[in-house]
PDB file of N, CA and C in Angstrom:
ATOM      1  N   MET A   1     -14.744-138.985-157.554  1.00 84.00           N
ATOM      2  CA  MET A   1     -15.011-140.191-157.396  1.00 84.00           C
ATOM      3  C   MET A   1     -15.994-140.476-158.722  1.00 84.00           C
ATOM      4  N   LYS A   2     -17.398-139.692-158.491  1.00 82.00           N
ATOM      5  CA  LYS A   2     -17.903-139.939-159.816  1.00 82.00           C
ATOM      6  C   LYS A   2     -17.779-139.288-161.099  1.00 82.00           C
ATOM      7  N   LYS A   3     -16.835-138.258-161.036  1.00 85.00           N
ATOM      8  CA  LYS A   3     -16.317-137.502-162.175  1.00 85.00           C
ATOM      9  C   LYS A   3     -15.339-138.735-163.026  1.00 85.00           C
ATOM     10  N   SER A   4     -14.603-138.793-162.203  1.00 87.00           N
ATOM     11  CA  SER A   4     -13.418-139.631-162.566  1.00 87.00           C
ATOM     12  C   SER A   4     -14.100-141.080-163.509  1.00 87.00           C
ATOM     13  N   LEU A   5     -14.892-141.611-162.586  1.00 88.00           N
ATOM     14  CA  LEU A   5     -15.678-142.720-163.496  1.00 88.00           C
ATOM     15  C   LEU A   5     -16.319-142.302-164.260  1.00 88.00           C
ATOM     16  N   ALA A   6     -16.922-141.226-164.554  1.00 86.00           N
ATOM     17  CA  ALA A   6     -17.733-140.754-165.817  1.00 86.00           C
ATOM     18  C   ALA A   6     -16.868-140.619-166.673  1.00 86.00           C
ATOM     19  N   ILE A   7     -16.003-140.006-166.654  1.00 88.00           N
ATOM     20  CA  ILE A   7     -14.686-139.671-167.711  1.00 88.00           C
ATOM     21  C   ILE A   7     -14.208-141.019-168.319  1.00 88.00           C
ATOM     22  N   THR A   8     -13.966-141.941-167.341  1.00 89.00           N
ATOM     23  CA  THR A   8     -13.922-143.418-167.759  1.00 89.00           C
ATOM     24  C   THR A   8     -14.354-143.976-168.821  1.00 89.00           C
ATOM     25  N   ILE A   9     -15.502-143.937-168.224  1.00 88.00           N
ATOM     26  CA  ILE A   9     -16.410-144.883-169.137  1.00 88.00           C
ATOM     27  C   ILE A   9     -16.826-144.100-170.522  1.00 88.00           C
ATOM     28  N   GLU A  10     -16.987-142.788-170.738  1.00 88.00           N
ATOM     29  CA  GLU A  10     -17.199-142.282-171.896  1.00 88.00           C
ATOM     30  C   GLU A  10     -15.828-142.167-172.854  1.00 88.00           C
ATOM     31  N   THR A  11     -14.587-142.535-172.154  1.00 91.00           N
ATOM     32  CA  THR A  11     -13.381-142.454-173.026  1.00 91.00           C
ATOM     33  C   THR A  11     -13.178-143.393-173.741  1.00 91.00           C
ATOM     34  N   ILE A  12     -14.312-145.001-173.381  1.00 91.00           N
ATOM     35  CA  ILE A  12     -13.966-146.138-174.055  1.00 91.00           C
ATOM     36  C   ILE A  12     -14.434-145.898-175.302  1.00 91.00           C
ATOM     37  N   PRO A  13     -15.863-145.292-175.828  1.00 91.00           N
ATOM     38  CA  PRO A  13     -16.032-145.221-176.800  1.00 91.00           C
ATOM     39  C   PRO A  13     -15.398-144.618-177.859  1.00 91.00           C
ATOM     40  N   VAL A  14     -14.639-143.438-177.543  1.00 91.00           N
ATOM     41  CA  VAL A  14     -13.684-142.443-178.534  1.00 91.00           C
ATOM     42  C   VAL A  14     -12.658-143.522-178.540  1.00 91.00           C
ATOM     43  N   ILE A  15     -11.802-144.032-177.700  1.00 93.00           N
ATOM     44  CA  ILE A  15     -10.666-145.150-177.977  1.00 93.00           C
ATOM     45  C   ILE A  15     -10.876-145.898-178.569  1.00 93.00           C
ATOM     46  N   ALA A  16     -11.954-146.622-178.452  1.00 93.00           N
ATOM     47  CA  ALA A  16     -12.407-147.778-179.569  1.00 93.00           C
ATOM     48  C   ALA A  16     -12.824-147.105-180.962  1.00 93.00           C
ATOM     49  N   ALA A  17     -13.524-146.255-181.416  1.00 91.00           N
ATOM     50  CA  ALA A  17     -13.337-145.446-182.574  1.00 91.00           C
ATOM     51  C   ALA A  17     -12.289-145.437-183.198  1.00 91.00           C
ATOM     52  N   ILE A  18     -11.102-144.711-182.736  1.00 92.00           N
ATOM     53  CA  ILE A  18     -10.008-144.454-183.576  1.00 92.00           C
ATOM     54  C   ILE A  18      -9.446-145.834-183.291  1.00 92.00           C
ATOM     55  N   LEU A  19      -9.498-146.727-182.911  1.00 93.00           N
ATOM     56  CA  LEU A  19      -8.675-147.917-182.792  1.00 93.00           C
ATOM     57  C   LEU A  19      -9.024-148.810-184.186  1.00 93.00           C
ATOM     58  N   SER A  20     -10.442-148.677-184.104  1.00 92.00           N
ATOM     59  CA  SER A  20     -11.320-149.524-185.092  1.00 92.00           C
ATOM     60  C   SER A  20     -10.770-148.911-186.227  1.00 92.00           C
ATOM     61  N   ILE A  21     -11.510-147.955-186.590  1.00 89.00           N
ATOM     62  CA  ILE A  21     -10.909-147.345-187.821  1.00 89.00           C
ATOM     63  C   ILE A  21      -9.758-147.281-188.537  1.00 89.00           C
ATOM     64  N   GLY A  22      -8.417-147.181-187.530  1.00 92.00           N
ATOM     65  CA  GLY A  22      -7.267-147.463-187.716  1.00 92.00           C
ATOM     66  C   GLY A  22      -6.930-148.725-188.469  1.00 92.00           C
ATOM     67  N   LEU A  23      -7.604-149.699-187.557  1.00 92.00           N
ATOM     68  CA  LEU A  23      -7.142-150.926-188.115  1.00 92.00           C
ATOM     69  C   LEU A  23      -7.737-151.368-189.208  1.00 92.00           C
ATOM     70  N   ILE A  24      -8.988-150.585-189.330  1.00 89.00           N
ATOM     71  CA  ILE A  24      -9.703-151.321-190.906  1.00 89.00           C
ATOM     72  C   ILE A  24      -9.029-150.675-191.850  1.00 89.00           C
ATOM     73  N   VAL A  25      -8.467-149.407-192.053  1.00 89.00           N
ATOM     74  CA  VAL A  25      -7.833-149.302-193.016  1.00 89.00           C
ATOM     75  C   VAL A  25      -6.372-149.286-193.110  1.00 89.00           C
ATOM     76  N   SER A  26      -5.794-150.191-191.923  1.00 91.00           N
ATOM     77  CA  SER A  26      -4.470-150.469-192.358  1.00 91.00           C
ATOM     78  C   SER A  26      -4.487-151.769-192.899  1.00 91.00           C
ATOM     79  N   PRO A  27      -3.313-152.225-193.407  1.00 91.00           N
ATOM     80  CA  PRO A  27      -3.083-153.536-194.366  1.00 91.00           C
ATOM     81  C   PRO A  27      -3.074-154.328-193.506  1.00 91.00           C
ATOM     82  N   LEU A  28      -3.226-154.611-191.966  1.00 87.00           N
ATOM     83  CA  LEU A  28      -3.278-155.743-190.952  1.00 87.00           C
ATOM     84  C   LEU A  28      -4.030-156.524-191.272  1.00 87.00           C
ATOM     85  N   SER A  29      -4.087-158.056-191.313  1.00 85.00           N
ATOM     86  CA  SER A  29      -5.306-158.700-191.363  1.00 85.00           C
ATOM     87  C   SER A  29      -4.999-160.284-191.088  1.00 85.00           C
ATOM     88  N   SER A  30      -4.849-160.381-189.439  1.00 89.00           N
ATOM     89  CA  SER A  30      -4.403-161.636-189.028  1.00 89.00           C
ATOM     90  C   SER A  30      -5.770-161.503-188.222  1.00 89.00           C
ATOM     91  N   SER A  31      -6.270-162.771-187.548  1.00 91.00           N
ATOM     92  CA  SER A  31      -7.435-162.874-187.123  1.00 91.00           C
ATOM     93  C   SER A  31      -7.709-162.390-185.569  1.00 91.00           C
ATOM     94  N   VAL A  32      -6.332-161.851-184.956  1.00 93.00           N
ATOM     95  CA  VAL A  32      -6.660-161.354-183.801  1.00 93.00           C
ATOM     96  C   VAL A  32      -6.795-159.647-184.341  1.00 93.00           C
ATOM     97  N   VAL A  33      -6.101-159.399-185.688  1.00 92.00           N
ATOM     98  CA  VAL A  33      -6.630-157.760-185.667  1.00 92.00           C
ATOM     99  C   VAL A  33      -7.854-157.792-186.001  1.00 92.00           C
ATOM    100  N   LYS A  34      -8.488-158.781-186.651  1.00 92.00           N
ATOM    101  CA  LYS A  34     -10.187-158.686-186.741  1.00 92.00           C
ATOM    102  C   LYS A  34     -10.808-159.014-186.111  1.00 92.00           C
ATOM    103  N   GLY A  35     -10.538-159.831-184.531  1.00 93.00           N
ATOM    104  CA  GLY A  35     -11.232-159.849-183.473  1.00 93.00           C
ATOM    105  C   GLY A  35     -11.006-158.332-182.923  1.00 93.00           C
ATOM    106  N   VAL A  36     -10.099-157.798-182.434  1.00 93.00           N
ATOM    107  CA  VAL A  36     -10.097-156.536-181.825  1.00 93.00           C
ATOM    108  C   VAL A  36     -11.136-155.554-182.714  1.00 93.00           C
ATOM    109  N   ILE A  37     -11.124-155.629-184.237  1.00 92.00           N
ATOM    110  CA  ILE A  37     -11.710-154.494-184.907  1.00 92.00           C
ATOM    111  C   ILE A  37     -12.985-154.914-184.482  1.00 92.00           C
ATOM    112  N   ASN A  38     -13.670-155.989-184.336  1.00 92.00           N
ATOM    113  CA  ASN A  38     -15.032-156.315-184.109  1.00 92.00           C
ATOM    114  C   ASN A  38     -15.342-155.978-182.695  1.00 92.00           C
ATOM    115  N   ILE A  39     -14.572-156.120-181.780  1.00 94.00           N
ATOM    116  CA  ILE A  39     -14.990-155.687-180.232  1.00 94.00           C
ATOM    117  C   ILE A  39     -14.713-154.255-180.196  1.00 94.00           C
ATOM    118  N   SER A  40     -13.962-153.864-180.952  1.00 93.00           N
ATOM    119  CA  SER A  40     -13.450-151.962-180.768  1.00 93.00           C
ATOM    120  C   SER A  40     -14.891-151.278-181.541  1.00 93.00           C
ATOM    121  N   THR A  41     -15.269-152.041-182.791  1.00 91.00           N
ATOM    122  CA  THR A  41     -16.564-151.225-183.363  1.00 91.00           C
ATOM    123  C   THR A  41     -17.775-151.595-182.737  1.00 91.00           C
ATOM    124  N   ILE A  42     -18.246-152.699-181.792  1.00 92.00           N
ATOM    125  CA  ILE A  42     -18.930-152.534-180.885  1.00 92.00           C
ATOM    126  C   ILE A  42     -19.271-151.527-179.743  1.00 92.00           C
ATOM    127  N   LEU A  43     -18.071-151.441-179.345  1.00 91.00           N
ATOM    128  CA  LEU A  43     -17.674-150.394-178.281  1.00 91.00           C
ATOM    129  C   LEU A  43     -17.877-149.456-178.717  1.00 91.00           C
ATOM    130  N   ALA A  44     -17.213-148.810-180.243  1.00 90.00           N
ATOM    131  CA  ALA A  44     -17.587-147.509-180.252  1.00 90.00           C
ATOM    132  C   ALA A  44     -18.720-147.532-180.699  1.00 90.00           C
ATOM    133  N   PHE A  45     -20.049-148.238-181.628  1.00 88.00           N
ATOM    134  CA  PHE A  45     -21.148-148.027-182.034  1.00 88.00           C
ATOM    135  C   PHE A  45     -21.942-147.588-180.488  1.00 88.00           C
ATOM    136  N   MET A  46     -21.627-148.444-179.381  1.00 87.00           N
ATOM    137  CA  MET A  46     -22.162-148.149-177.893  1.00 87.00           C
ATOM    138  C   MET A  46     -22.328-146.796-177.769  1.00 87.00           C
ATOM    139  N   GLY A  47     -21.545-145.837-178.179  1.00 84.00           N
ATOM    140  CA  GLY A  47     -21.250-144.133-177.712  1.00 84.00           C
ATOM    141  C   GLY A  47     -22.242-143.883-177.189  1.00 84.00           C
ATOM    142  N   PHE A  48     -23.378-144.075-177.675  1.00 87.00           N
ATOM    143  CA  PHE A  48     -24.634-143.534-177.500  1.00 87.00           C
ATOM    144  C   PHE A  48     -24.934-143.984-176.015  1.00 87.00           C
ATOM    145  N   ILE A  49     -24.764-144.967-175.801  1.00 88.00           N
ATOM    146  CA  ILE A  49     -25.034-145.808-174.180  1.00 88.00           C
ATOM    147  C   ILE A  49     -24.187-145.273-173.443  1.00 88.00           C
ATOM    148  N   PHE A  50     -22.793-144.895-173.834  1.00 87.00           N
ATOM    149  CA  PHE A  50     -22.003-144.614-172.873  1.00 87.00           C
ATOM    150  C   PHE A  50     -22.317-142.952-172.579  1.00 87.00           C
ATOM    151  N   PHE A  51     -22.765-142.375-173.439  1.00 85.00           N
ATOM    152  CA  PHE A  51     -23.073-140.680-173.167  1.00 85.00           C
ATOM    153  C   PHE A  51     -24.188-140.583-172.377  1.00 85.00           C
ATOM    154  N   ILE A  52     -25.107-141.610-172.471  1.00 87.00           N
ATOM    155  CA  ILE A  52     -26.484-141.517-171.449  1.00 87.00           C
ATOM    156  C   ILE A  52     -25.754-141.826-170.016  1.00 87.00           C
ATOM    157  N   VAL A  53     -25.151-143.093-169.953  1.00 87.00           N
ATOM    158  CA  VAL A  53     -24.480-143.247-168.807  1.00 87.00           C
ATOM    159  C   VAL A  53     -23.672-142.413-168.026  1.00 87.00           C
ATOM    160  N   GLY A  54     -22.660-141.692-168.442  1.00 84.00           N
ATOM    161  CA  GLY A  54     -21.821-141.021-168.319  1.00 84.00           C
ATOM    162  C   GLY A  54     -22.471-139.664-168.161  1.00 84.00           C
ATOM    163  N   ARG A  55     -23.754-139.373-168.295  1.00 85.00           N
ATOM    164  CA  ARG A  55     -24.505-137.817-167.823  1.00 85.00           C
ATOM    165  C   ARG A  55     -25.185-138.416-167.062  1.00 85.00           C
ATOM    166  N   LYS A  56     -25.786-139.530-166.826  1.00 87.00           N
ATOM    167  CA  LYS A  56     -26.516-139.936-165.550  1.00 87.00           C
ATOM    168  C   LYS A  56     -25.782-140.003-164.279  1.00 87.00           C
ATOM    169  N   ILE A  57     -24.360-140.405-164.503  1.00 86.00           N
ATOM    170  CA  ILE A  57     -23.238-140.451-163.184  1.00 86.00           C
ATOM    171  C   ILE A  57     -22.884-139.098-162.677  1.00 86.00           C
ATOM    172  N   ASP A  58     -22.964-138.275-163.609  1.00 81.00           N
ATOM    173  CA  ASP A  58     -22.148-136.756-163.402  1.00 81.00           C
ATOM    174  C   ASP A  58     -22.329-135.879-164.371  1.00 81.00           C
ATOM    175  N   LYS A  59     -23.638-135.148-164.318  1.00 78.00           N
ATOM    176  CA  LYS A  59     -23.756-134.165-165.345  1.00 78.00           C
ATOM    177  C   LYS A  59     -23.496-132.762-165.427  1.00 78.00           C
ATOM    178  N   GLU A  60     -23.350-132.346-164.128  1.00 82.00           N
ATOM    179  CA  GLU A  60     -22.903-131.040-163.666  1.00 82.00           C
ATOM    180  C   GLU A  60     -21.273-130.904-164.316  1.00 82.00           C
ATOM    181  N   ASP A  61     -20.272-131.468-163.858  1.00 83.00           N
ATOM    182  CA  ASP A  61     -18.693-131.094-164.650  1.00 83.00           C
ATOM    183  C   ASP A  61     -18.812-130.883-166.203  1.00 83.00           C
ATOM    184  N   LYS A  62     -17.761-129.916-166.474  1.00 88.00           N
ATOM    185  CA  LYS A  62     -17.285-129.381-167.727  1.00 88.00           C
ATOM    186  C   LYS A  62     -16.915-130.602-168.728  1.00 88.00           C
ATOM    187  N   ALA A  63     -15.796-131.237-167.816  1.00 87.00           N
ATOM    188  CA  ALA A  63     -15.081-132.096-168.606  1.00 87.00           C
ATOM    189  C   ALA A  63     -16.004-133.526-168.636  1.00 87.00           C
ATOM    190  N   VAL A  64     -17.002-133.796-168.113  1.00 87.00           N
ATOM    191  CA  VAL A  64     -17.939-134.764-168.174  1.00 87.00           C
ATOM    192  C   VAL A  64     -18.931-134.696-169.432  1.00 87.00           C
ATOM    193  N   ARG A  65     -19.197-133.413-169.419  1.00 87.00           N
ATOM    194  CA  ARG A  65     -20.038-132.758-170.824  1.00 87.00           C
ATOM    195  C   ARG A  65     -19.181-132.933-172.119  1.00 87.00           C
ATOM    196  N   VAL A  66     -18.033-132.589-172.242  1.00 89.00           N
ATOM    197  CA  VAL A  66     -16.957-132.607-173.404  1.00 89.00           C
ATOM    198  C   VAL A  66     -16.835-133.986-173.409  1.00 89.00           C
ATOM    199  N   MET A  67     -16.427-134.816-172.620  1.00 88.00           N
ATOM    200  CA  MET A  67     -16.460-136.494-173.093  1.00 88.00           C
ATOM    201  C   MET A  67     -17.586-136.944-173.451  1.00 88.00           C
ATOM    202  N   SER A  68     -18.793-136.490-172.871  1.00 87.00           N
ATOM    203  CA  SER A  68     -20.055-137.522-173.563  1.00 87.00           C
ATOM    204  C   SER A  68     -20.394-136.677-174.776  1.00 87.00           C
ATOM    205  N   ILE A  69     -20.325-135.437-175.063  1.00 88.00           N
ATOM    206  CA  ILE A  69     -19.881-135.214-176.283  1.00 88.00           C
ATOM    207  C   ILE A  69     -19.116-135.867-177.420  1.00 88.00           C
ATOM    208  N   ALA A  70     -17.981-136.231-176.954  1.00 90.00           N
ATOM    209  CA  ALA A  70     -16.950-136.756-177.769  1.00 90.00           C
ATOM    210  C   ALA A  70     -17.637-138.464-177.828  1.00 90.00           C
ATOM    211  N   ALA A  71     -18.256-139.149-176.840  1.00 89.00           N
ATOM    212  CA  ALA A  71     -18.631-140.206-176.725  1.00 89.00           C
ATOM    213  C   ALA A  71     -19.976-140.582-177.736  1.00 89.00           C
ATOM    214  N   LEU A  72     -20.218-139.445-177.736  1.00 89.00           N
ATOM    215  CA  LEU A  72     -21.725-139.399-178.942  1.00 89.00           C
ATOM    216  C   LEU A  72     -21.299-139.017-180.204  1.00 89.00           C
ATOM    217  N   LEU A  73     -20.142-138.638-180.374  1.00 90.00           N
ATOM    218  CA  LEU A  73     -19.686-138.304-181.747  1.00 90.00           C
ATOM    219  C   LEU A  73     -19.108-139.138-182.039  1.00 90.00           C
ATOM    220  N   SER A  74     -18.197-140.275-181.473  1.00 90.00           N
ATOM    221  CA  SER A  74     -18.223-141.045-181.879  1.00 90.00           C
ATOM    222  C   SER A  74     -18.582-142.471-182.262  1.00 90.00           C
ATOM    223  N   GLY A  75     -19.416-142.561-181.819  1.00 88.00           N
ATOM    224  CA  GLY A  75     -20.828-143.431-182.183  1.00 88.00           C
ATOM    225  C   GLY A  75     -21.420-142.592-184.002  1.00 88.00           C
ATOM    226  N   ILE A  76     -21.521-141.441-183.775  1.00 91.00           N
ATOM    227  CA  ILE A  76     -21.847-141.034-184.805  1.00 91.00           C
ATOM    228  C   ILE A  76     -20.832-141.172-186.118  1.00 91.00           C
ATOM    229  N   CYS A  77     -19.560-141.335-185.821  1.00 90.00           N
ATOM    230  CA  CYS A  77     -18.624-141.217-186.682  1.00 90.00           C
ATOM    231  C   CYS A  77     -18.656-142.736-186.993  1.00 90.00           C
ATOM    232  N   MET A  78     -18.960-143.593-186.027  1.00 89.00           N
ATOM    233  CA  MET A  78     -18.740-145.222-186.725  1.00 89.00           C
ATOM    234  C   MET A  78     -20.020-145.095-187.323  1.00 89.00           C
ATOM    235  N   VAL A  79     -21.145-144.746-187.210  1.00 90.00           N
ATOM    236  CA  VAL A  79     -22.470-145.026-188.357  1.00 90.00           C
ATOM    237  C   VAL A  79     -21.921-144.430-189.766  1.00 90.00           C
ATOM    238  N   ALA A  80     -21.913-143.210-189.615  1.00 92.00           N
ATOM    239  CA  ALA A  80     -21.061-142.567-191.171  1.00 92.00           C
ATOM    240  C   ALA A  80     -19.976-143.156-191.557  1.00 92.00           C
ATOM    241  N   PHE A  81     -19.012-143.937-190.912  1.00 89.00           N
ATOM    242  CA  PHE A  81     -18.172-144.804-191.529  1.00 89.00           C
ATOM    243  C   PHE A  81     -18.494-145.851-192.411  1.00 89.00           C
ATOM    244  N   TYR A  82     -19.581-146.280-191.612  1.00 88.00           N
ATOM    245  CA  TYR A  82     -20.195-147.836-192.500  1.00 88.00           C
ATOM    246  C   TYR A  82     -21.055-147.161-193.428  1.00 88.00           C
ATOM    247  N   ILE A  83     -21.769-146.135-193.157  1.00 92.00           N
ATOM    248  CA  ILE A  83     -22.593-145.516-194.185  1.00 92.00           C
ATOM    249  C   ILE A  83     -21.781-145.297-195.360  1.00 92.00           C
ATOM    250  N   ALA A  84     -20.970-144.698-195.500  1.00 91.00           N
ATOM    251  CA  ALA A  84     -19.676-144.256-196.534  1.00 91.00           C
ATOM    252  C   ALA A  84     -19.319-145.621-197.125  1.00 91.00           C
ATOM    253  N   ALA A  85     -18.983-146.766-196.277  1.00 87.00           N
ATOM    254  CA  ALA A  85     -18.375-148.118-196.753  1.00 87.00           C
ATOM    255  C   ALA A  85     -19.467-148.662-197.625  1.00 87.00           C
ATOM    256  N   ILE A  86     -21.152-148.882-197.344  1.00 90.00           N
ATOM    257  CA  ILE A  86     -21.685-149.138-198.210  1.00 90.00           C
ATOM    258  C   ILE A  86     -22.082-148.603-199.117  1.00 90.00           C
ATOM    259  N   MET A  87     -22.036-147.114-199.250  1.00 91.00           N
ATOM    260  CA  MET A  87     -22.061-146.187-200.608  1.00 91.00           C
ATOM    261  C   MET A  87     -21.420-146.400-201.666  1.00 91.00           C
ATOM    262  N   VAL A  88     -19.816-146.672-201.240  1.00 90.00           N
ATOM    263  CA  VAL A  88     -18.799-147.244-201.657  1.00 90.00           C
ATOM    264  C   VAL A  88     -18.904-148.508-202.645  1.00 90.00           C
ATOM    265  N   PHE A  89     -19.355-149.470-201.760  1.00 88.00           N
ATOM    266  CA  PHE A  89     -19.485-150.564-202.396  1.00 88.00           C
ATOM    267  C   PHE A  89     -20.927-150.631-203.385  1.00 88.00           C
ATOM    268  N   GLY A  90     -21.611-149.850-203.055  1.00 81.00           N
ATOM    269  CA  GLY A  90     -23.219-149.482-204.056  1.00 81.00           C
ATOM    270  C   GLY A  90     -23.756-150.411-203.551  1.00 81.00           C
ATOM    271  N   LEU A  91     -24.271-151.178-202.395  1.00 68.00           N
ATOM    272  CA  LEU A  91     -25.386-151.881-202.014  1.00 68.00           C
ATOM    273  C   LEU A  91     -26.328-151.056-201.685  1.00 68.00           C
TER     274      LEU A  91
END
């Protein structure tokens, strides 16, 4: 039970990062898409928090360790994506 809960929690930022980056670079621009981008970006940035929570729940399982690293990398990926965007715009 603890293992599946930890894996589910740590999957959220990974899916959110993929979804937000995919929607940001897509040509779609409706109000619904912008709302999804906002929510998924916030969830992806929270990958650091999901990493800590997942490790607290079950830190012994290998699958949880792998997913916690993926959650951490999703947060880092979103930070790097926005840093690259800032550099492109020259701010």
